[in-house]
């Protein structure tokens, strides 16, 4: 890899993105050499989050994950949520998919994060063609445009294996994979000693259903970005670093 570690910046605090519209986005520092505006696509469990971390460490963009927004809002409680978020959480508690217009509204509330001088990496959004079209409008309001849509690819069997090995720390929320980085003591977080657990979402039967849902909505999104000349497809490698080498090359070329 040709990245220069001295060019990396500390992971910016994206608490604003998580907290909601009323918090000003005021990240310090000169920002990255270039503010990349990127969406990360690919099936659940393909390793988007890890790639996002590596991109942030190398290029300094601000990682914005809708999954993290929702988890954060659930932890904070309904009464602290915006009306759109409150409605979205009710849908989620019913086990329903959050409708496009609500997801778009929740992203739009964070317009300031999208125009951040650090640039952004969107993870978990857009999930549908209609969300992708709405994102174009939101970015126009923010006075910016997308540089690239990066799609990470792996086959379903591989993904089911990867996700089934995933465990999350109850205390520090760290995610590990039993196959890639098993904890020193079974069931215990190496970082903080907290208890590791398997999220319901990560159980094989649930993953199978998530993949079916994913494939149904992903193709139109990929077609949308392909037609705009923004799509870059990256087959995942054997390790996150293998994949990042490819990602790194793609980003330097956009
Ligand atoms: Zn922990």
Short mmCIF file of C-alpha atoms and ligand atoms in Angstrom, two decimals:
data_model
loop_
_atom_site.label_atom_id
_atom_site.label_comp_id
_atom_site.label_asym_id
_atom_site.label_seq_id
_atom_site.Cartn_x
_atom_site.Cartn_y
_atom_site.Cartn_z
CA UNK A 1 0.00 0.00 0.00
CA UNK A 2 1.29 3.41 -0.89
CA UNK A 3 -0.59 5.37 1.79
CA UNK A 4 1.42 7.77 3.86
CA UNK A 5 0.57 7.22 7.54
CA UNK A 6 1.63 10.75 8.44
CA UNK A 7 -1.18 12.02 6.22
CA UNK A 8 -3.79 10.19 8.29
CA UNK A 9 -5.99 12.14 10.66
CA UNK A 10 -7.66 11.11 13.89
CA UNK A 11 -11.12 9.67 13.39
CA UNK A 12 -13.38 12.75 13.41
CA UNK A 13 -16.08 12.88 16.03
CA UNK A 14 -19.29 12.18 14.17
CA UNK A 15 -21.49 12.58 17.23
CA UNK A 16 -23.39 15.30 15.35
CA UNK A 17 -24.52 12.84 12.75
CA UNK A 18 -25.76 10.54 15.50
CA UNK A 19 -27.37 13.19 17.70
CA UNK A 20 -29.56 14.82 15.10
CA UNK A 21 -30.38 18.04 13.31
CA UNK A 22 -30.09 20.49 16.22
CA UNK A 23 -26.37 19.89 16.75
CA UNK A 24 -23.97 22.06 14.74
CA UNK A 25 -21.34 20.15 12.78
CA UNK A 26 -18.07 21.79 13.65
CA UNK A 27 -15.18 19.47 12.98
CA UNK A 28 -11.77 20.96 13.68
CA UNK A 29 -8.76 20.89 11.40
CA UNK A 30 -8.02 21.52 7.75
CA UNK A 31 -9.78 18.37 6.59
CA UNK A 32 -8.40 15.71 4.28
CA UNK A 33 -6.26 16.45 1.26
CA UNK A 34 -9.47 16.22 -0.64
CA UNK A 35 -13.00 15.84 0.72
CA UNK A 36 -14.25 12.59 -0.82
CA UNK A 37 -18.03 12.18 -1.11
CA UNK A 38 -18.62 8.50 -1.32
CA UNK A 39 -21.36 5.95 -0.76
CA UNK A 40 -20.33 2.45 0.28
CA UNK A 41 -22.57 -0.29 -1.09
CA UNK A 42 -22.63 -4.05 -0.76
CA UNK A 43 -24.51 -6.77 1.09
CA UNK A 44 -24.69 -6.84 4.89
CA UNK A 45 -21.58 -8.47 6.33
CA UNK A 46 -19.35 -7.79 3.34
CA UNK A 47 -17.07 -5.67 5.52
CA UNK A 48 -18.17 -2.13 4.60
CA UNK A 49 -17.69 -0.90 8.17
CA UNK A 50 -14.09 -2.14 8.30
CA UNK A 51 -13.34 -0.60 4.90
CA UNK A 52 -14.93 2.65 6.09
CA UNK A 53 -12.63 2.66 9.15
CA UNK A 54 -9.57 2.08 6.93
CA UNK A 55 -10.63 4.83 4.51
CA UNK A 56 -11.20 7.24 7.43
CA UNK A 57 -7.75 6.43 8.88
CA UNK A 58 -6.06 6.91 5.52
CA UNK A 59 -8.01 9.74 3.90
CA UNK A 60 -9.73 11.45 6.84
CA UNK A 61 -13.33 11.49 5.60
CA UNK A 62 -16.22 11.46 8.08
CA UNK A 63 -17.99 8.09 8.26
CA UNK A 64 -21.76 8.36 8.38
CA UNK A 65 -23.62 5.14 9.06
CA UNK A 66 -27.41 5.05 9.10
CA UNK A 67 -27.35 1.75 11.02
CA UNK A 68 -25.38 3.51 13.72
CA UNK A 69 -27.87 6.42 13.76
CA UNK A 70 -30.73 3.99 14.35
CA UNK A 71 -28.91 2.00 17.03
CA UNK A 72 -27.97 5.25 18.75
CA UNK A 73 -31.54 6.56 18.61
CA UNK A 74 -32.85 3.29 20.07
CA UNK A 75 -30.34 3.58 22.93
CA UNK A 76 -31.24 7.25 23.54
CA UNK A 77 -35.00 6.56 23.65
CA UNK A 78 -38.07 7.67 21.71
CA UNK A 79 -38.63 10.96 23.51
CA UNK A 80 -35.27 12.36 22.37
CA UNK A 81 -35.87 11.50 18.70
CA UNK A 82 -37.01 13.85 15.91
CA UNK A 83 -40.55 13.19 14.59
CA UNK A 84 -39.17 11.30 11.55
CA UNK A 85 -36.86 9.23 13.73
CA UNK A 86 -39.67 8.50 16.21
CA UNK A 87 -41.86 7.18 13.40
CA UNK A 88 -38.94 5.14 12.01
CA UNK A 89 -38.31 3.55 15.41
CA UNK A 90 -41.99 2.62 15.72
CA UNK A 91 -41.77 0.90 12.29
CA UNK A 92 -38.64 -0.94 13.38
CA UNK A 93 -40.24 -2.09 16.64
CA UNK A 94 -43.10 -3.52 14.57
CA UNK A 95 -40.45 -5.43 12.61
CA UNK A 96 -41.26 -3.45 9.46
CA UNK A 97 -38.78 -1.89 7.05
CA UNK A 98 -38.39 1.85 7.55
CA UNK A 99 -40.11 3.51 4.56
CA UNK A 100 -37.90 5.43 2.11
CA UNK A 101 -39.39 8.84 2.88
CA UNK A 102 -38.57 8.50 6.59
CA UNK A 103 -35.00 7.32 5.96
CA UNK A 104 -34.50 10.20 3.52
CA UNK A 105 -35.92 12.69 6.04
CA UNK A 106 -33.54 11.41 8.75
CA UNK A 107 -30.56 11.81 6.41
CA UNK A 108 -31.80 15.25 5.25
CA UNK A 109 -31.93 16.41 8.91
CA UNK A 110 -28.15 15.95 8.90
CA UNK A 111 -27.48 18.10 5.85
CA UNK A 112 -24.67 19.90 7.66
CA UNK A 113 -22.79 16.65 8.13
CA UNK A 114 -23.02 15.99 4.39
CA UNK A 115 -21.49 19.37 3.56
CA UNK A 116 -18.73 18.87 6.15
CA UNK A 117 -15.25 19.95 5.03
CA UNK A 118 -14.00 16.46 5.92
CA UNK A 119 -16.06 14.89 3.16
CA UNK A 120 -18.16 11.85 3.95
CA UNK A 121 -18.52 8.12 3.56
CA UNK A 122 -22.14 7.05 3.64
CA UNK A 123 -22.69 3.50 4.87
CA UNK A 124 -26.17 1.95 4.91
CA UNK A 125 -27.71 4.63 2.69
CA UNK A 126 -28.97 4.70 -0.04
CA UNK A 127 -30.54 1.25 0.10
CA UNK A 128 -33.12 1.74 -2.66
CA UNK A 129 -33.24 3.47 -6.01
CA UNK A 130 -35.64 6.06 -4.64
CA UNK A 131 -33.25 6.79 -1.74
CA UNK A 132 -30.39 7.15 -4.25
CA UNK A 133 -32.40 9.68 -6.26
CA UNK A 134 -33.32 11.55 -3.07
CA UNK A 135 -29.65 11.63 -2.03
CA UNK A 136 -28.81 13.50 -5.25
CA UNK A 137 -31.34 16.16 -4.23
CA UNK A 138 -30.05 16.36 -0.65
CA UNK A 139 -26.47 16.75 -1.88
CA UNK A 140 -27.55 19.49 -4.30
CA UNK A 141 -29.05 21.32 -1.27
CA UNK A 142 -25.74 20.80 0.54
CA UNK A 143 -23.94 22.27 -2.48
CA UNK A 144 -22.02 19.13 -3.32
CA UNK A 145 -22.12 16.02 -5.51
CA UNK A 146 -21.12 12.42 -5.16
CA UNK A 147 -17.61 11.34 -6.28
CA UNK A 148 -18.10 7.59 -6.28
CA UNK A 149 -20.33 4.68 -5.31
CA UNK A 150 -18.11 1.81 -4.19
CA UNK A 151 -19.76 -1.62 -4.22
CA UNK A 152 -18.09 -4.43 -2.25
CA UNK A 153 -18.97 -7.86 -3.62
CA UNK A 154 -19.02 -11.35 -2.04
CA UNK A 155 -21.25 -14.37 -2.56
CA UNK A 156 -24.08 -15.20 -0.16
CA UNK A 157 -22.52 -18.36 1.34
CA UNK A 158 -19.37 -16.43 2.21
CA UNK A 159 -21.43 -13.70 3.85
CA UNK A 160 -23.52 -16.10 5.93
CA UNK A 161 -20.29 -17.66 7.25
CA UNK A 162 -18.75 -14.27 8.04
CA UNK A 163 -21.79 -12.85 9.82
CA UNK A 164 -22.47 -15.98 11.87
CA UNK A 165 -19.01 -15.55 13.41
CA UNK A 166 -19.63 -11.95 14.43
CA UNK A 167 -19.88 -11.00 18.12
CA UNK A 168 -20.45 -7.61 19.72
CA UNK A 169 -19.23 -6.39 23.11
CA UNK A 170 -22.09 -5.37 25.38
CA UNK A 171 -19.90 -2.80 27.13
CA UNK A 172 -17.74 -1.05 24.49
CA UNK A 173 -19.75 -2.11 21.38
CA UNK A 174 -16.60 -3.41 19.66
CA UNK A 175 -17.35 -5.96 16.93
CA UNK A 176 -15.10 -8.97 16.46
CA UNK A 177 -15.21 -12.07 14.30
CA UNK A 178 -14.61 -15.46 15.91
CA UNK A 179 -13.01 -16.76 12.69
CA UNK A 180 -10.72 -13.79 12.05
CA UNK A 181 -9.86 -12.45 15.51
CA UNK A 182 -11.09 -14.82 18.25
CA UNK A 183 -11.00 -13.29 21.76
CA UNK A 184 -8.25 -14.50 24.12
CA UNK A 185 -10.94 -15.72 26.53
CA UNK A 186 -14.09 -17.20 24.98
CA UNK A 187 -17.07 -14.85 25.27
CA UNK A 188 -15.03 -11.96 26.70
CA UNK A 189 -14.02 -8.70 24.95
CA UNK A 190 -10.23 -8.32 24.64
CA UNK A 191 -10.50 -4.52 24.82
CA UNK A 192 -12.61 -4.01 27.94
CA UNK A 193 -13.52 -7.40 29.47
CA UNK A 194 -17.20 -6.93 28.59
CA UNK A 195 -19.45 -9.84 27.55
CA UNK A 196 -19.57 -10.73 23.84
CA UNK A 197 -22.95 -11.58 22.33
CA UNK A 198 -24.44 -12.42 18.95
CA UNK A 199 -26.95 -9.85 17.68
CA UNK A 200 -30.25 -11.40 16.55
CA UNK A 201 -29.58 -9.80 13.15
CA UNK A 202 -26.39 -11.88 12.83
CA UNK A 203 -28.01 -15.31 13.23
CA UNK A 204 -27.78 -17.39 10.01
CA UNK A 205 -31.54 -17.68 9.39
CA UNK A 206 -31.95 -13.91 9.80
CA UNK A 207 -28.94 -13.23 7.56
CA UNK A 208 -30.48 -15.38 4.81
CA UNK A 209 -33.63 -13.22 4.92
CA UNK A 210 -31.60 -10.02 4.99
CA UNK A 211 -29.73 -11.13 1.85
CA UNK A 212 -32.97 -11.86 0.00
CA UNK A 213 -34.22 -8.38 0.89
CA UNK A 214 -30.86 -6.89 -0.02
CA UNK A 215 -30.71 -8.41 -3.51
CA UNK A 216 -34.25 -7.24 -4.29
CA UNK A 217 -33.39 -3.58 -3.69
CA UNK A 218 -29.66 -3.45 -4.50
CA UNK A 219 -29.73 -4.04 -8.23
CA UNK A 220 -31.68 -0.86 -9.11
CA UNK A 221 -29.29 1.16 -6.89
CA UNK A 222 -26.24 -0.35 -8.62
CA UNK A 223 -27.81 0.27 -12.05
CA UNK A 224 -28.53 3.89 -11.05
CA UNK A 225 -24.89 4.61 -10.15
CA UNK A 226 -23.57 2.60 -13.09
CA UNK A 227 -25.64 4.73 -15.49
CA UNK A 228 -24.11 7.86 -13.94
CA UNK A 229 -20.59 6.48 -14.34
CA UNK A 230 -20.03 6.55 -10.56
CA UNK A 231 -20.03 2.82 -9.78
CA UNK A 232 -16.80 1.04 -8.79
CA UNK A 233 -17.11 -2.67 -8.02
CA UNK A 234 -14.61 -4.31 -5.69
CA UNK A 235 -14.64 -8.08 -5.09
CA UNK A 236 -13.61 -8.53 -1.45
CA UNK A 237 -10.21 -10.13 -0.84
CA UNK A 238 -9.15 -12.75 1.69
CA UNK A 239 -8.48 -10.14 4.36
CA UNK A 240 -9.75 -6.59 5.02
CA UNK A 241 -6.31 -5.28 4.03
CA UNK A 242 -6.43 -7.12 0.68
CA UNK A 243 -9.76 -5.45 0.03
CA UNK A 244 -8.47 -2.07 1.18
CA UNK A 245 -5.58 -2.20 -1.28
CA UNK A 246 -8.15 -2.36 -4.06
CA UNK A 247 -10.32 0.32 -2.42
CA UNK A 248 -7.32 2.59 -2.03
CA UNK A 249 -6.48 2.33 -5.75
CA UNK A 250 -10.08 3.05 -6.73
CA UNK A 251 -10.33 6.13 -4.48
CA UNK A 252 -7.07 7.62 -5.70
CA UNK A 253 -8.39 7.34 -9.25
CA UNK A 254 -11.80 9.00 -8.75
ZN1 LIG B 1 -15.50 -4.30 24.95
#
